[in-house]
Amino acid sequence: MEWIRVASAQELGDDEVKAVNVAGYRIALYRSAGEFFATDNMCTHAEALLSDGYVEDGCIECPLHQGRFDLRTGKAMCAPVTVDVRTHAVKQEGDDVYVRSPASQ
């Protein structure tokens, strides 16, 4: 299980999202209510980057069609999205934020 450092905790404020690359995978890193979360960066409904979306109430809203995904579970919350987005393990050690490499999951 490989953990990859992707950001400083200072880089993201609450309800912000950032695109990161983890071992060649495009990942969206989020901070919400002081916690960090990660999902695949591609919407499951259309080819839109979730890192260009809007974070609110623990969800990411796709910038293309306003479908929403839960940050904790990846669950598709409303139409038009019906397929969940894959989540990734995140940990924080001091100021460093790590995502588990999707290749090792």
CSV table of N, CA and C in Angstrom, one decimal:
chain,number,residue,atom,x,y,z
A,1,MET,N,0.9,-1.2,0.0
A,1,MET,CA,0.0,0.0,0.0
A,1,MET,C,0.9,1.2,0.0
A,2,GLU,N,0.9,1.9,-1.1
A,2,GLU,CA,1.8,3.1,-1.3
A,2,GLU,C,1.0,4.4,-1.1
A,3,TRP,N,1.5,5.3,-0.2
A,3,TRP,CA,0.9,6.6,0.0
A,3,TRP,C,1.7,7.6,-0.7
A,4,ILE,N,1.1,8.5,-1.4
A,4,ILE,CA,1.7,9.5,-2.2
A,4,ILE,C,1.4,10.9,-1.6
A,5,ARG,N,2.4,11.7,-1.3
A,5,ARG,CA,2.1,13.1,-0.8
A,5,ARG,C,1.6,13.9,-2.0
A,6,VAL,N,0.4,14.5,-1.8
A,6,VAL,CA,-0.2,15.3,-2.9
A,6,VAL,C,-0.3,16.8,-2.7
A,7,ALA,N,-0.3,17.2,-1.4
A,7,ALA,CA,-0.5,18.6,-1.1
A,7,ALA,C,-0.1,18.9,0.3
A,8,SER,N,0.0,20.2,0.6
A,8,SER,CA,0.1,20.7,1.9
A,8,SER,C,-1.3,21.0,2.4
A,9,ALA,N,-1.6,20.7,3.6
A,9,ALA,CA,-2.9,21.0,4.2
A,9,ALA,C,-3.3,22.5,4.0
A,10,GLN,N,-2.3,23.3,4.0
A,10,GLN,CA,-2.5,24.8,3.8
A,10,GLN,C,-3.0,25.2,2.4
A,11,GLU,N,-2.8,24.3,1.4
A,11,GLU,CA,-3.1,24.6,0.1
A,11,GLU,C,-4.7,24.6,-0.2
A,12,LEU,N,-5.4,24.0,0.6
A,12,LEU,CA,-6.9,23.9,0.4
A,12,LEU,C,-7.6,24.4,1.6
A,13,GLY,N,-8.5,25.4,1.4
A,13,GLY,CA,-9.4,25.8,2.4
A,13,GLY,C,-10.6,25.0,2.4
A,14,ASP,N,-11.5,25.2,3.4
A,14,ASP,CA,-12.8,24.4,3.5
A,14,ASP,C,-13.6,24.6,2.2
A,15,ASP,N,-14.2,23.6,1.7
A,15,ASP,CA,-15.0,23.6,0.5
A,15,ASP,C,-14.2,24.0,-0.7
A,16,GLU,N,-13.0,23.5,-0.8
A,16,GLU,CA,-12.2,23.7,-2.0
A,16,GLU,C,-11.7,22.4,-2.5
A,17,VAL,N,-11.4,22.4,-3.8
A,17,VAL,CA,-11.0,21.2,-4.5
A,17,VAL,C,-9.8,21.5,-5.4
A,18,LYS,N,-8.9,20.5,-5.5
A,18,LYS,CA,-7.7,20.6,-6.3
A,18,LYS,C,-7.4,19.4,-7.1
A,19,ALA,N,-7.0,19.5,-8.4
A,19,ALA,CA,-6.7,18.4,-9.2
A,19,ALA,C,-5.2,17.9,-8.8
A,20,VAL,N,-5.0,16.6,-8.6
A,20,VAL,CA,-3.7,16.1,-8.3
A,20,VAL,C,-3.5,14.8,-9.2
A,21,ASN,N,-2.2,14.5,-9.3
A,21,ASN,CA,-1.9,13.3,-10.1
A,21,ASN,C,-1.3,12.3,-9.1
A,22,VAL,N,-1.8,11.1,-9.0
A,22,VAL,CA,-1.3,10.1,-8.1
A,22,VAL,C,-1.0,8.9,-8.9
A,23,ALA,N,0.3,8.7,-9.1
A,23,ALA,CA,0.9,7.6,-9.8
A,23,ALA,C,0.2,7.4,-11.2
A,24,GLY,N,0.0,8.6,-11.9
A,24,GLY,CA,-0.5,8.6,-13.2
A,24,GLY,C,-2.1,8.6,-13.3
A,25,TYR,N,-2.7,8.6,-12.1
A,25,TYR,CA,-4.2,8.7,-12.0
A,25,TYR,C,-4.6,10.1,-11.8
A,26,ARG,N,-5.7,10.6,-12.5
A,26,ARG,CA,-6.2,11.9,-12.2
A,26,ARG,C,-7.2,11.8,-11.0
A,27,ILE,N,-6.8,12.6,-10.0
A,27,ILE,CA,-7.6,12.5,-8.7
A,27,ILE,C,-8.0,13.9,-8.4
A,28,ALA,N,-9.2,14.1,-7.8
A,28,ALA,CA,-9.7,15.3,-7.2
A,28,ALA,C,-9.5,15.2,-5.7
A,29,LEU,N,-8.8,16.2,-5.1
A,29,LEU,CA,-8.6,16.2,-3.7
A,29,LEU,C,-9.5,17.3,-3.1
A,30,TYR,N,-10.3,17.0,-2.1
A,30,TYR,CA,-11.2,18.0,-1.5
A,30,TYR,C,-10.9,18.2,0.0
A,31,ARG,N,-11.3,19.4,0.5
A,31,ARG,CA,-11.4,19.6,1.9
A,31,ARG,C,-12.8,20.2,2.2
A,32,SER,N,-13.4,19.5,3.2
A,32,SER,CA,-14.7,19.9,3.6
A,32,SER,C,-14.9,19.6,5.1
A,33,ALA,N,-15.3,20.6,5.8
A,33,ALA,CA,-15.5,20.6,7.3
A,33,ALA,C,-14.2,20.2,7.9
A,34,GLY,N,-13.1,20.6,7.4
A,34,GLY,CA,-11.8,20.3,8.0
A,34,GLY,C,-11.2,19.0,7.6
A,35,GLU,N,-11.9,18.1,6.9
A,35,GLU,CA,-11.4,16.8,6.5
A,35,GLU,C,-11.0,16.8,5.0
A,36,PHE,N,-10.2,15.9,4.7
A,36,PHE,CA,-9.7,15.7,3.3
A,36,PHE,C,-10.4,14.4,2.7
A,37,PHE,N,-10.7,14.5,1.4
A,37,PHE,CA,-11.3,13.4,0.7
A,37,PHE,C,-10.7,13.4,-0.7
A,38,ALA,N,-10.8,12.2,-1.4
A,38,ALA,CA,-10.3,12.1,-2.8
A,38,ALA,C,-11.3,11.2,-3.6
A,39,THR,N,-11.5,11.6,-4.8
A,39,THR,CA,-12.2,10.8,-5.8
A,39,THR,C,-11.5,10.8,-7.1
A,40,ASP,N,-11.9,9.9,-8.0
A,40,ASP,CA,-11.5,10.1,-9.4
A,40,ASP,C,-11.9,11.5,-9.8
A,41,ASN,N,-11.1,12.1,-10.7
A,41,ASN,CA,-11.4,13.5,-11.1
A,41,ASN,C,-12.4,13.6,-12.3
A,42,MET,N,-12.8,12.4,-12.9
A,42,MET,CA,-13.7,12.5,-14.0
A,42,MET,C,-15.1,12.1,-13.6
A,43,CYS,N,-16.1,12.9,-14.0
A,43,CYS,CA,-17.5,12.6,-13.7
A,43,CYS,C,-17.9,11.3,-14.4
A,44,THR,N,-18.7,10.5,-13.8
A,44,THR,CA,-19.1,9.2,-14.3
A,44,THR,C,-20.2,9.4,-15.4
A,45,HIS,N,-20.8,10.6,-15.5
A,45,HIS,CA,-21.9,10.8,-16.4
A,45,HIS,C,-21.4,11.4,-17.7
A,46,ALA,N,-20.5,12.3,-17.7
A,46,ALA,CA,-20.0,13.0,-18.8
A,46,ALA,C,-18.5,13.4,-18.6
A,47,GLU,N,-17.8,13.7,-19.6
A,47,GLU,CA,-16.4,13.9,-19.5
A,47,GLU,C,-16.1,15.3,-19.0
A,48,ALA,N,-16.3,15.5,-17.7
A,48,ALA,CA,-16.0,16.8,-17.0
A,48,ALA,C,-15.1,16.5,-15.8
A,49,LEU,N,-14.2,17.4,-15.6
A,49,LEU,CA,-13.3,17.3,-14.4
A,49,LEU,C,-14.0,17.8,-13.2
A,50,LEU,N,-14.1,16.9,-12.2
A,50,LEU,CA,-14.8,17.3,-10.9
A,50,LEU,C,-14.0,18.4,-10.2
A,51,SER,N,-12.7,18.5,-10.4
A,51,SER,CA,-11.9,19.5,-9.8
A,51,SER,C,-12.3,20.9,-10.3
A,52,ASP,N,-13.1,21.0,-11.4
A,52,ASP,CA,-13.6,22.3,-11.8
A,52,ASP,C,-15.0,22.6,-11.2
A,53,GLY,N,-15.5,21.6,-10.4
A,53,GLY,CA,-16.8,21.7,-9.8
A,53,GLY,C,-16.8,22.5,-8.5
A,54,TYR,N,-18.0,22.5,-7.9
A,54,TYR,CA,-18.3,23.3,-6.7
A,54,TYR,C,-18.5,22.4,-5.5
A,55,VAL,N,-17.8,22.6,-4.4
A,55,VAL,CA,-17.9,21.8,-3.2
A,55,VAL,C,-18.9,22.5,-2.2
A,56,GLU,N,-19.9,21.8,-1.7
A,56,GLU,CA,-20.8,22.3,-0.8
A,56,GLU,C,-21.5,21.2,0.0
A,57,ASP,N,-21.6,21.3,1.3
A,57,ASP,CA,-22.3,20.4,2.1
A,57,ASP,C,-21.8,18.9,1.9
A,58,GLY,N,-20.5,18.8,1.8
A,58,GLY,CA,-20.0,17.5,1.7
A,58,GLY,C,-20.1,16.8,0.4
A,59,CYS,N,-20.5,17.6,-0.7
A,59,CYS,CA,-20.7,17.0,-2.0
A,59,CYS,C,-19.9,17.8,-3.0
A,60,ILE,N,-19.6,17.2,-4.1
A,60,ILE,CA,-19.0,17.9,-5.3
A,60,ILE,C,-20.1,18.0,-6.4
A,61,GLU,N,-20.2,19.1,-7.0
A,61,GLU,CA,-21.2,19.3,-8.0
A,61,GLU,C,-20.4,19.4,-9.4
A,62,CYS,N,-20.8,18.5,-10.3
A,62,CYS,CA,-20.1,18.5,-11.6
A,62,CYS,C,-20.4,19.8,-12.3
A,63,PRO,N,-19.3,20.4,-12.9
A,63,PRO,CA,-19.5,21.7,-13.5
A,63,PRO,C,-20.3,21.7,-14.8
A,64,LEU,N,-20.4,20.5,-15.4
A,64,LEU,CA,-21.1,20.3,-16.7
A,64,LEU,C,-22.6,20.2,-16.6
A,65,HIS,N,-23.1,19.5,-15.6
A,65,HIS,CA,-24.5,19.2,-15.6
A,65,HIS,C,-25.1,19.3,-14.2
A,66,GLN,N,-24.4,19.7,-13.2
A,66,GLN,CA,-24.8,19.9,-11.8
A,66,GLN,C,-25.2,18.6,-11.1
A,67,GLY,N,-24.8,17.5,-11.6
A,67,GLY,CA,-25.0,16.2,-10.8
A,67,GLY,C,-24.1,16.3,-9.6
A,68,ARG,N,-24.5,15.7,-8.5
A,68,ARG,CA,-23.7,15.8,-7.3
A,68,ARG,C,-23.3,14.4,-6.8
A,69,PHE,N,-22.0,14.3,-6.2
A,69,PHE,CA,-21.5,13.1,-5.6
A,69,PHE,C,-21.1,13.4,-4.2
A,70,ASP,N,-21.4,12.5,-3.3
A,70,ASP,CA,-21.0,12.6,-1.9
A,70,ASP,C,-19.4,12.4,-1.8
A,71,LEU,N,-18.8,13.3,-1.1
A,71,LEU,CA,-17.3,13.2,-1.0
A,71,LEU,C,-16.8,12.0,-0.2
A,72,ARG,N,-17.5,11.6,0.8
A,72,ARG,CA,-17.1,10.5,1.7
A,72,ARG,C,-17.3,9.1,1.0
A,73,THR,N,-18.4,8.9,0.2
A,73,THR,CA,-18.7,7.6,-0.3
A,73,THR,C,-18.6,7.5,-1.8
A,74,GLY,N,-18.6,8.7,-2.5
A,74,GLY,CA,-18.6,8.7,-4.0
A,74,GLY,C,-20.0,8.5,-4.5
A,75,LYS,N,-21.0,8.3,-3.7
A,75,LYS,CA,-22.4,8.0,-4.1
A,75,LYS,C,-23.0,9.1,-5.0
A,76,ALA,N,-23.6,8.7,-6.1
A,76,ALA,CA,-24.3,9.7,-7.0
A,76,ALA,C,-25.5,10.1,-6.3
A,77,MET,N,-25.7,11.4,-6.1
A,77,MET,CA,-26.7,11.9,-5.2
A,77,MET,C,-28.0,12.4,-6.0
A,78,CYS,N,-27.9,12.8,-7.2
A,78,CYS,CA,-29.0,13.3,-8.0
A,78,CYS,C,-28.8,13.2,-9.5
A,79,ALA,N,-29.9,13.2,-10.2
A,79,ALA,CA,-29.8,13.1,-11.7
A,79,ALA,C,-29.1,14.4,-12.2
A,80,PRO,N,-28.4,14.2,-13.3
A,80,PRO,CA,-28.4,13.1,-14.2
A,80,PRO,C,-27.3,12.0,-13.8
A,81,VAL,N,-26.6,12.2,-12.7
A,81,VAL,CA,-25.6,11.1,-12.4
A,81,VAL,C,-26.3,9.9,-11.7
A,82,THR,N,-25.9,8.7,-12.2
A,82,THR,CA,-26.5,7.5,-11.6
A,82,THR,C,-25.4,6.5,-11.2
A,83,VAL,N,-24.2,6.7,-11.7
A,83,VAL,CA,-23.1,5.8,-11.3
A,83,VAL,C,-22.2,6.5,-10.3
A,84,ASP,N,-21.9,5.8,-9.2
A,84,ASP,CA,-21.0,6.4,-8.2
A,84,ASP,C,-19.6,6.7,-8.8
A,85,VAL,N,-18.9,7.6,-8.2
A,85,VAL,CA,-17.5,7.9,-8.5
A,85,VAL,C,-16.6,7.2,-7.5
A,86,ARG,N,-15.5,6.7,-8.0
A,86,ARG,CA,-14.6,5.9,-7.1
A,86,ARG,C,-13.9,6.9,-6.1
A,87,THR,N,-13.8,6.5,-4.9
A,87,THR,CA,-13.1,7.2,-3.8
A,87,THR,C,-11.8,6.6,-3.6
A,88,HIS,N,-10.9,7.4,-2.9
A,88,HIS,CA,-9.5,7.0,-2.6
A,88,HIS,C,-9.2,7.4,-1.2
A,89,ALA,N,-8.5,6.5,-0.5
A,89,ALA,CA,-8.1,6.7,0.9
A,89,ALA,C,-7.1,7.9,1.0
A,90,VAL,N,-7.4,8.8,2.0
A,90,VAL,CA,-6.6,10.0,2.2
A,90,VAL,C,-6.2,10.0,3.7
A,91,LYS,N,-5.0,10.4,4.0
A,91,LYS,CA,-4.5,10.6,5.3
A,91,LYS,C,-3.7,11.9,5.4
A,92,GLN,N,-3.7,12.5,6.6
A,92,GLN,CA,-3.0,13.7,6.9
A,92,GLN,C,-2.0,13.5,8.0
A,93,GLU,N,-0.8,13.8,7.8
A,93,GLU,CA,0.3,13.7,8.8
A,93,GLU,C,0.9,15.1,8.9
A,94,GLY,N,0.6,15.8,10.0
A,94,GLY,CA,1.1,17.2,10.1
A,94,GLY,C,0.5,18.0,9.0
A,95,ASP,N,1.3,18.7,8.3
A,95,ASP,CA,0.8,19.6,7.2
A,95,ASP,C,0.8,18.8,5.8
A,96,ASP,N,1.2,17.6,5.8
A,96,ASP,CA,1.2,16.8,4.6
A,96,ASP,C,-0.1,16.0,4.4
A,97,VAL,N,-0.6,16.0,3.1
A,97,VAL,CA,-1.8,15.2,2.8
A,97,VAL,C,-1.4,14.2,1.8
A,98,TYR,N,-1.8,12.9,2.1
A,98,TYR,CA,-1.4,11.8,1.2
A,98,TYR,C,-2.6,11.1,0.7
A,99,VAL,N,-2.5,10.5,-0.5
A,99,VAL,CA,-3.6,9.7,-1.1
A,99,VAL,C,-2.9,8.4,-1.4
A,100,ARG,N,-3.7,7.3,-1.0
A,100,ARG,CA,-3.2,5.9,-1.4
A,100,ARG,C,-3.2,5.8,-2.9
A,101,SER,N,-2.1,5.3,-3.4
A,101,SER,CA,-2.0,5.1,-4.8
A,101,SER,C,-3.1,4.1,-5.3
A,102,PRO,N,-3.9,4.5,-6.3
A,102,PRO,CA,-5.0,3.7,-6.9
A,102,PRO,C,-4.4,2.3,-7.4
A,103,ALA,N,-3.2,2.3,-7.8
A,103,ALA,CA,-2.5,1.1,-8.3
A,103,ALA,C,-2.4,0.1,-7.2
A,104,SER,N,-2.3,0.5,-5.9
A,104,SER,CA,-2.1,-0.4,-4.8
A,104,SER,C,-3.4,-0.7,-4.0
A,105,GLN,N,-4.5,-0.3,-4.5
A,105,GLN,CA,-5.8,-0.5,-3.8
A,105,GLN,C,-6.5,-1.8,-4.3
